[in-house]
Short mmCIF file of C-alpha atoms and ligand atoms in Angstrom, two decimals:
data_model
loop_
_atom_site.label_atom_id
_atom_site.label_comp_id
_atom_site.label_asym_id
_atom_site.label_seq_id
_atom_site.Cartn_x
_atom_site.Cartn_y
_atom_site.Cartn_z
CA MET Q 19 226.09 1.89 89.61
CA THR Q 20 224.67 -1.03 87.59
CA THR Q 21 226.58 -4.14 86.33
CA ILE Q 22 224.40 -6.49 84.69
CA VAL Q 23 225.64 -10.04 84.71
CA ARG Q 24 222.78 -12.04 83.21
CA ILE Q 25 219.91 -11.42 80.79
CA VAL Q 26 217.28 -13.91 80.41
CA LEU Q 27 215.39 -13.58 77.07
CA ARG Q 28 212.03 -15.22 76.85
CA GLU Q 29 209.33 -15.41 74.11
CA ILE Q 30 205.90 -15.71 75.33
CA HIS Q 31 202.62 -16.18 73.28
CA LEU Q 32 199.75 -13.99 74.20
CA THR Q 33 196.53 -13.68 72.19
CA LEU Q 34 194.90 -10.40 71.69
CA LYS Q 35 191.17 -10.39 72.64
CA GLU Q 36 190.51 -9.40 69.28
CA PRO Q 37 192.63 -9.11 66.18
CA PHE Q 38 193.66 -5.40 65.44
CA ARG Q 39 194.12 -4.10 61.82
CA ILE Q 40 196.17 -1.27 60.75
CA SER Q 41 196.79 -0.27 57.15
CA SER Q 42 199.86 -2.36 56.83
CA GLY Q 43 198.64 -5.62 58.33
CA THR Q 44 196.84 -7.34 61.22
CA PHE Q 45 198.03 -8.14 64.96
CA ALA Q 46 196.31 -11.16 66.54
CA GLU Q 47 198.78 -13.71 68.07
CA ARG Q 48 201.43 -11.66 69.92
CA ARG Q 49 204.90 -13.20 70.16
CA VAL Q 50 206.08 -11.07 73.06
CA CYS Q 51 209.80 -10.77 74.14
CA LEU Q 52 210.48 -10.28 77.59
CA LEU Q 53 214.02 -9.59 79.31
CA GLU Q 54 214.85 -10.39 82.90
CA LEU Q 55 218.06 -8.50 83.80
CA HIS Q 56 220.22 -9.51 86.82
CA ASP Q 57 222.61 -7.12 88.46
CA ALA Q 58 225.77 -8.21 90.20
CA ASP Q 59 224.31 -7.01 93.44
CA GLY Q 60 221.30 -9.44 93.02
CA THR Q 61 218.79 -6.68 91.80
CA VAL Q 62 216.33 -8.06 89.14
CA GLY Q 63 214.70 -5.85 86.57
CA TRP Q 64 212.39 -6.46 83.67
CA SER Q 65 211.80 -4.90 80.22
CA GLU Q 66 209.95 -5.79 77.06
CA CYS Q 67 211.09 -5.68 73.45
CA VAL Q 68 208.26 -4.22 71.35
CA ALA Q 69 209.25 -5.52 67.93
CA GLY Q 70 206.49 -7.11 66.02
CA GLU Q 71 205.94 -10.51 64.46
CA GLN Q 72 206.38 -9.02 60.89
CA PRO Q 73 208.38 -5.94 59.74
CA ASN Q 74 205.19 -3.97 58.77
CA TYR Q 75 205.51 -1.20 61.40
CA SER Q 76 209.32 -1.06 61.47
CA PRO Q 77 212.06 -3.01 59.86
CA GLU Q 78 212.69 -4.94 63.10
CA THR Q 79 210.83 -8.12 64.25
CA ILE Q 80 211.06 -10.15 67.45
CA ASP Q 81 213.47 -12.52 65.47
CA THR Q 82 215.87 -9.85 64.34
CA ALA Q 83 215.75 -8.19 67.78
CA TRP Q 84 216.54 -11.45 69.52
CA HIS Q 85 219.58 -11.90 67.19
CA ALA Q 86 220.76 -8.29 67.52
CA MET Q 87 220.48 -8.69 71.50
CA ARG Q 88 222.36 -11.97 71.58
CA GLU Q 89 225.06 -11.27 69.13
CA TRP Q 90 225.74 -7.63 69.37
CA LEU Q 91 223.90 -5.67 72.08
CA ALA Q 92 223.86 -7.84 75.26
CA PRO Q 93 227.85 -8.35 75.07
CA ARG Q 94 228.09 -4.52 75.27
CA VAL Q 95 226.42 -4.48 78.65
CA LEU Q 96 226.92 -7.72 80.32
CA GLY Q 97 229.81 -7.49 82.91
CA THR Q 98 230.17 -3.67 82.24
CA ALA Q 99 229.63 -1.21 85.08
CA PHE Q 100 227.47 1.84 84.19
CA ALA Q 101 227.44 4.92 86.50
CA ALA Q 102 223.95 5.81 85.37
CA PRO Q 103 221.33 4.04 82.98
CA GLY Q 104 221.41 7.29 80.76
CA ASP Q 105 224.84 5.96 79.66
CA VAL Q 106 223.81 2.62 78.28
CA PHE Q 107 222.29 3.87 74.98
CA SER Q 108 225.61 5.34 73.64
CA ALA Q 109 227.28 2.10 74.55
CA LEU Q 110 224.67 0.16 72.56
CA ASP Q 111 224.51 2.58 69.61
CA ARG Q 112 228.25 2.93 68.93
CA ASN Q 113 228.85 1.38 65.59
CA VAL Q 114 225.57 -0.58 65.58
CA ARG Q 115 223.07 0.84 63.09
CA GLY Q 116 219.42 0.60 63.70
CA HIS Q 117 218.03 -2.09 65.84
CA HIS Q 118 216.25 0.45 68.06
CA MET Q 119 213.77 -1.88 69.52
CA ALA Q 120 216.49 -4.29 70.56
CA LYS Q 121 218.72 -1.50 72.07
CA ALA Q 122 215.67 -0.06 73.96
CA ALA Q 123 214.79 -3.34 75.51
CA ILE Q 124 218.13 -3.69 77.19
CA GLU Q 125 218.44 0.08 77.92
CA MET Q 126 214.95 0.13 79.55
CA GLY Q 127 215.70 -2.83 81.48
CA CYS Q 128 218.81 -1.14 82.98
CA TRP Q 129 216.62 1.81 84.08
CA ASP Q 130 214.32 -0.61 85.92
CA VAL Q 131 217.17 -2.13 87.66
CA ALA Q 132 218.60 1.33 88.56
CA ALA Q 133 215.32 2.42 90.01
CA ARG Q 134 215.05 -0.64 92.13
CA GLN Q 135 218.69 -0.24 93.25
CA GLN Q 136 217.90 3.39 94.31
CA ALA Q 137 214.49 2.43 95.73
CA VAL Q 138 212.72 4.94 93.63
CA PRO Q 139 209.69 4.50 91.31
CA LEU Q 140 210.88 4.23 87.70
CA SER Q 141 208.72 7.26 86.77
CA ARG Q 142 210.51 9.44 89.21
CA LEU Q 143 213.94 8.34 88.20
CA LEU Q 144 212.94 9.32 84.67
CA GLY Q 145 211.92 12.74 85.76
CA GLY Q 146 208.17 12.12 85.88
CA THR Q 147 205.87 14.45 87.75
CA ARG Q 148 202.36 13.08 87.17
CA ASP Q 149 200.49 10.68 89.33
CA ARG Q 150 197.98 9.78 86.87
CA VAL Q 151 198.27 9.73 82.92
CA PRO Q 152 195.38 10.53 80.63
CA THR Q 153 194.42 7.67 78.43
CA GLY Q 154 193.18 7.29 74.88
CA ILE Q 155 192.24 4.08 72.83
CA SER Q 156 193.45 3.14 69.52
CA ILE Q 157 190.70 1.40 67.43
CA GLY Q 158 191.60 -0.87 64.44
CA ILE Q 159 190.17 -0.66 60.91
CA GLN Q 160 186.54 -1.83 60.92
CA ARG Q 161 184.39 -3.43 58.37
CA ASP Q 162 182.15 -0.35 58.08
CA PRO Q 163 181.54 3.12 59.73
CA ALA Q 164 178.73 1.65 61.82
CA ALA Q 165 180.93 -1.00 63.45
CA LEU Q 166 183.62 1.81 64.11
CA VAL Q 167 180.89 4.12 65.80
CA GLU Q 168 179.88 1.26 68.18
CA ARG Q 169 183.30 0.68 69.30
CA ALA Q 170 184.21 4.43 69.62
CA SER Q 171 180.91 4.98 71.77
CA ALA Q 172 181.72 2.03 74.00
CA ALA Q 173 185.15 3.58 74.52
CA VAL Q 174 183.77 6.89 75.28
CA ALA Q 175 181.44 5.28 77.88
CA GLN Q 176 184.55 3.66 79.60
CA GLY Q 177 186.09 7.15 79.98
CA TYR Q 178 188.72 7.15 77.36
CA GLN Q 179 189.86 10.73 76.91
CA LYS Q 180 190.96 10.47 73.10
CA ILE Q 181 189.73 8.04 70.42
CA LYS Q 182 192.21 7.21 67.62
CA MET Q 183 190.91 5.41 64.65
CA LYS Q 184 193.12 3.63 62.24
CA ILE Q 185 192.41 4.68 58.52
CA GLU Q 186 193.50 3.61 55.02
CA PRO Q 187 192.43 4.72 51.55
CA GLY Q 188 188.77 3.33 51.17
CA SER Q 189 188.22 3.42 55.02
CA ASP Q 190 188.77 7.03 55.91
CA VAL Q 191 186.55 10.10 55.38
CA ALA Q 192 183.13 8.33 55.75
CA PHE Q 193 184.53 6.39 58.89
CA VAL Q 194 185.79 9.65 60.60
CA ALA Q 195 182.68 11.53 59.61
CA ALA Q 196 180.50 8.88 61.14
CA VAL Q 197 182.30 9.10 64.54
CA ARG Q 198 182.29 12.82 64.63
CA GLU Q 199 178.51 12.90 63.75
CA ALA Q 200 177.80 10.28 66.42
CA LEU Q 201 179.88 11.50 69.15
CA GLY Q 202 179.65 15.16 68.83
CA PRO Q 203 182.13 18.08 68.24
CA ARG Q 204 183.94 18.04 71.66
CA LEU Q 205 185.38 14.49 71.72
CA HIS Q 206 189.07 14.35 71.27
CA LEU Q 207 189.44 12.40 67.93
CA MET Q 208 192.31 11.54 65.71
CA ALA Q 209 193.21 9.32 62.87
CA ASP Q 210 196.38 7.00 62.33
CA ALA Q 211 197.31 6.05 58.68
CA ASN Q 212 200.48 4.19 59.44
CA SER Q 213 201.79 5.49 56.20
CA ALA Q 214 199.06 4.43 53.89
CA TYR Q 215 199.14 7.48 51.73
CA THR Q 216 201.23 9.48 49.42
CA LEU Q 217 201.50 13.29 48.70
CA ALA Q 218 199.28 12.55 45.69
CA ASP Q 219 196.44 12.04 48.25
CA ALA Q 220 196.69 15.63 49.64
CA GLN Q 221 193.53 16.83 48.49
CA HIS Q 222 191.79 13.70 49.63
CA LEU Q 223 193.39 14.06 53.07
CA LYS Q 224 192.30 17.75 53.21
CA GLU Q 225 188.65 16.59 53.25
CA LEU Q 226 189.53 15.36 56.99
CA ASP Q 227 190.02 19.04 58.05
CA ARG Q 228 186.38 19.60 58.44
CA PHE Q 229 186.25 17.03 61.39
CA ASN Q 230 188.30 19.03 63.59
CA LEU Q 231 190.71 16.18 64.39
CA ILE Q 232 193.42 17.07 67.09
CA MET Q 233 195.92 15.38 64.73
CA ILE Q 234 196.43 13.03 61.86
CA GLU Q 235 199.18 10.43 62.55
CA GLN Q 236 201.81 9.37 60.18
CA PRO Q 237 199.92 9.92 56.86
CA LEU Q 238 203.06 9.35 54.64
CA ASP Q 239 205.93 7.16 54.61
CA ARG Q 240 208.51 7.08 57.43
CA GLU Q 241 211.22 8.45 55.26
CA ASP Q 242 208.98 11.35 53.76
CA LEU Q 243 209.94 14.20 56.13
CA LEU Q 244 209.93 16.66 53.24
CA ARG Q 245 206.79 15.50 51.89
CA HIS Q 246 205.08 15.62 55.40
CA ALA Q 247 206.23 19.25 55.45
CA ARG Q 248 204.49 19.87 52.20
CA LEU Q 249 201.45 18.04 53.37
CA GLN Q 250 201.39 20.04 56.72
CA ARG Q 251 201.43 23.37 54.80
CA LEU Q 252 198.13 22.33 53.00
CA LEU Q 253 196.31 20.91 55.99
CA VAL Q 254 194.83 22.64 59.00
CA THR Q 255 194.84 19.45 60.94
CA PRO Q 256 198.14 19.00 62.82
CA ILE Q 257 200.37 16.06 61.67
CA CYS Q 258 201.82 13.89 64.44
CA LEU Q 259 204.66 11.82 63.53
CA ASP Q 260 205.20 8.30 64.73
CA GLU Q 261 207.25 5.93 62.62
CA SER Q 262 209.35 8.79 61.07
CA ILE Q 263 210.75 9.86 64.52
CA THR Q 264 213.62 7.57 65.18
CA SER Q 265 216.03 9.82 66.92
CA VAL Q 266 216.38 13.27 68.52
CA ASP Q 267 217.85 14.61 65.22
CA ARG Q 268 214.88 13.35 63.32
CA ALA Q 269 212.52 15.20 65.73
CA ALA Q 270 214.64 18.30 65.45
CA ASP Q 271 214.26 17.97 61.71
CA MET Q 272 210.68 17.62 61.93
CA ILE Q 273 210.46 20.88 63.95
CA GLU Q 274 212.76 22.72 61.46
CA LEU Q 275 211.02 21.43 58.41
CA GLY Q 276 207.58 21.95 59.83
CA ALA Q 277 206.92 18.31 58.98
CA GLY Q 278 204.59 17.86 61.85
CA ARG Q 279 203.39 19.72 65.00
CA ILE Q 280 203.02 16.80 67.51
CA VAL Q 281 205.22 13.72 68.42
CA ASN Q 282 204.24 10.28 69.37
CA ILE Q 283 207.10 8.90 71.46
CA LYS Q 284 207.48 5.15 71.65
CA PRO Q 285 210.58 4.38 73.61
CA GLY Q 286 211.06 1.18 71.62
CA ARG Q 287 211.06 2.98 68.28
CA VAL Q 288 213.74 5.50 69.39
CA GLY Q 289 216.11 3.21 71.43
CA GLY Q 290 214.93 3.63 74.85
CA PHE Q 291 214.34 6.10 77.65
CA ALA Q 292 217.48 8.31 77.30
CA VAL Q 293 216.53 9.22 73.71
CA SER Q 294 212.86 9.57 74.68
CA LYS Q 295 213.68 11.92 77.48
CA ALA Q 296 215.81 13.98 75.02
CA ILE Q 297 213.03 14.10 72.45
CA HIS Q 298 210.66 15.04 75.13
CA ASP Q 299 212.87 17.91 76.27
CA LEU Q 300 213.54 19.17 72.66
CA CYS Q 301 209.78 19.20 71.96
CA GLN Q 302 209.09 21.02 75.26
CA ARG Q 303 211.66 23.73 74.62
CA ASN Q 304 209.89 24.13 71.07
CA GLY Q 305 206.27 24.22 72.34
CA VAL Q 306 205.57 20.82 70.59
CA PRO Q 307 203.34 18.60 72.50
CA VAL Q 308 204.17 14.84 72.86
CA TRP Q 309 202.19 11.72 73.77
CA CYS Q 310 203.06 8.07 74.42
CA GLY Q 311 202.30 5.59 71.76
CA GLY Q 312 201.72 1.87 72.19
CA MET Q 313 202.66 -1.44 70.65
CA PHE Q 314 200.31 -3.95 72.10
CA GLU Q 315 202.66 -4.24 75.02
CA SER Q 316 202.11 -6.83 77.88
CA GLY Q 317 201.91 -5.37 81.43
CA VAL Q 318 205.69 -5.10 81.46
CA GLY Q 319 206.11 -2.87 78.42
CA ARG Q 320 203.02 -0.83 79.69
CA ALA Q 321 204.55 -0.18 83.01
CA HIS Q 322 207.68 1.38 81.09
CA ASN Q 323 205.25 3.44 78.95
CA VAL Q 324 203.18 4.70 81.94
CA ALA Q 325 206.42 5.67 83.78
CA LEU Q 326 207.58 7.74 80.65
CA ALA Q 327 204.09 9.25 80.07
CA SER Q 328 204.28 10.72 83.49
CA LEU Q 329 206.79 13.24 82.26
CA PRO Q 330 205.31 16.96 81.99
CA ASN Q 331 205.33 17.53 78.38
CA PHE Q 332 203.29 14.29 77.71
CA SER Q 333 200.38 16.67 77.65
CA LEU Q 334 198.00 14.59 75.32
CA PRO Q 335 196.32 11.17 76.17
CA GLY Q 336 198.63 8.30 75.36
CA ASP Q 337 197.93 4.90 73.85
CA VAL Q 338 198.17 3.26 77.31
CA SER Q 339 194.87 1.37 77.74
CA PRO Q 340 194.32 -1.02 80.66
CA SER Q 341 195.33 -4.65 80.52
CA ALA Q 342 191.63 -5.87 79.94
CA ARG Q 343 191.56 -3.82 76.63
CA TYR Q 344 194.02 -6.38 75.20
CA TRP Q 345 194.25 -9.52 77.18
CA GLU Q 346 192.11 -12.01 78.97
CA ARG Q 347 194.82 -11.99 81.60
CA ASP Q 348 197.92 -10.04 81.86
CA ILE Q 349 201.22 -11.31 83.02
CA VAL Q 350 201.65 -8.72 85.86
CA THR Q 351 199.98 -7.93 89.20
CA PRO Q 352 198.18 -5.82 89.71
CA GLU Q 353 196.92 -5.75 86.31
CA TRP Q 354 196.67 -2.18 84.54
CA THR Q 355 193.36 -0.41 85.16
CA MET Q 356 191.80 2.83 84.20
CA ASP Q 357 189.56 4.94 86.42
CA GLU Q 358 186.16 6.53 85.25
CA GLU Q 359 188.01 9.75 84.20
CA GLY Q 360 190.09 7.79 81.58
CA MET Q 361 193.27 8.02 83.86
CA VAL Q 362 195.77 5.31 84.50
CA HIS Q 363 197.65 5.61 87.90
CA VAL Q 364 201.35 5.90 88.02
CA PRO Q 365 202.72 3.32 90.42
CA LEU Q 366 204.57 5.40 93.23
CA HIS Q 367 204.57 3.28 96.05
CA ALA Q 368 207.23 0.64 94.91
CA PRO Q 369 210.75 0.85 93.51
CA GLY Q 370 211.16 0.24 89.79
CA MET Q 371 208.26 -0.27 87.33
CA GLY Q 372 205.76 -0.79 90.13
CA VAL Q 373 204.09 -4.09 89.04
CA THR Q 374 205.23 -7.58 89.64
CA VAL Q 375 205.61 -10.19 87.05
CA ASP Q 376 203.65 -13.30 87.56
CA GLN Q 377 206.55 -15.86 87.18
CA ASP Q 378 204.62 -18.90 87.09
CA ARG Q 379 202.31 -17.67 84.43
CA VAL Q 380 205.38 -16.39 82.39
CA ASP Q 381 206.97 -19.80 82.80
CA ASP Q 382 203.66 -21.37 81.30
CA LEU Q 383 203.51 -19.09 78.46
CA THR Q 384 207.28 -19.30 77.48
CA VAL Q 385 208.00 -21.06 74.11
CA ARG Q 386 211.74 -20.04 73.79
CA ARG Q 387 214.22 -18.97 76.49
CA GLU Q 388 217.94 -17.94 76.23
CA ASP Q 389 220.29 -17.09 79.06
CA LEU Q 390 223.01 -14.59 78.24
CA THR Q 391 225.87 -14.18 80.59
CA ALA Q 392 229.14 -12.19 80.86
O1 OSB W 429 200.99 3.05 64.89
O2 OSB W 429 200.53 3.61 66.93
C1 OSB W 429 200.59 2.77 65.96
C2 OSB W 429 199.95 -0.69 67.36
C3 OSB W 429 201.04 -1.50 66.60
C4 OSB W 429 201.68 -0.96 65.69
C5 OSB W 429 201.50 0.42 65.50
C6 OSB W 429 200.56 1.23 66.17
C7 OSB W 429 199.84 0.56 67.11
C8 OSB W 429 198.66 1.19 67.84
C9 OSB W 429 198.27 0.41 69.19
O3 OSB W 429 198.12 2.11 67.58
C10 OSB W 429 198.24 1.32 70.40
C11 OSB W 429 198.10 0.36 71.63
O4 OSB W 429 199.03 -0.19 71.99
O5 OSB W 429 196.90 0.45 72.05
MG1 MG W 430 200.87 5.14 64.96
#
């Protein structure tokens, strides 16, 4: 039983080691939203809201999410007893459209609280079975193919099991060709367009087929399921959907339409762990592999992603790079690391998310704070 009686919202500022460019914009100074959730029994859990600074990935931003949590979502949870964290999403979702990242932040925090109350690792409360999760790296759009090859080679040397390159028109075929050429035919390589193309680019995208990519992620608009289905019929390369998959029904639509063959699950994008688990299970029943995406999370959001990625159908490497890939210093101890085989270890020896928030550091980095109570 969880009864959250206080939620502390914090905005902290963390600077990425280097700016990261995707087709729709650049990420550099992260405004990270953290939630500290207090149960009536004294248990404290944590979560992170992954909404960005700008609405270039999804319609949400940190400011819209903050507003949604304070005005509409936190009041649904504060002072209410939930038998299980799996019940929280429907309470948040009833008659509130959208705002998935805001819903997810509260819902996922309730899962961390419940795991601590039951003294089990978050991974195991979610149904996770893995001890280590295979890790890939996502590399931003570079100035030229040589710069991309340099970064991709360095990542392979560090042990990453999958290299994802961001692409856009003008930075695609030649960039992918250079990496494939330099790093050989066996490397797990993929490209992520973040909706930079339209169906009119189909013949151009077909040129990517010759590089044997394990997938191309979100080539078309988030609303374009039908056009993704048309594109998938023209391509040999499997399409993976990210932005388009916002619910279990959207994943079912993808499968029925043939709009993609792989799903990137980001719990923030779909409204939290309960929906992520349902998408995972649906995909598993249909033979569709899933993997865990990333949103430049701090060590808190990363803990939640690692726990989710430990479920059995997360059969492809996730975008769950270690802390040092992003930050000079993370806000959790221990920081997230990756072994030489490109695996991140699932914390299994502590209840909840398995890392400790560095409270002093978080206080130092906090620029805005609001305490919400029942
Ligand atoms: O499309 O997967 C994406 C980061 C921000 C917004 C969208 C995406 C990404 C990434 C980064 O690819 C993955 C990571 O956190 O390492
Ligand atoms: Mg993506």
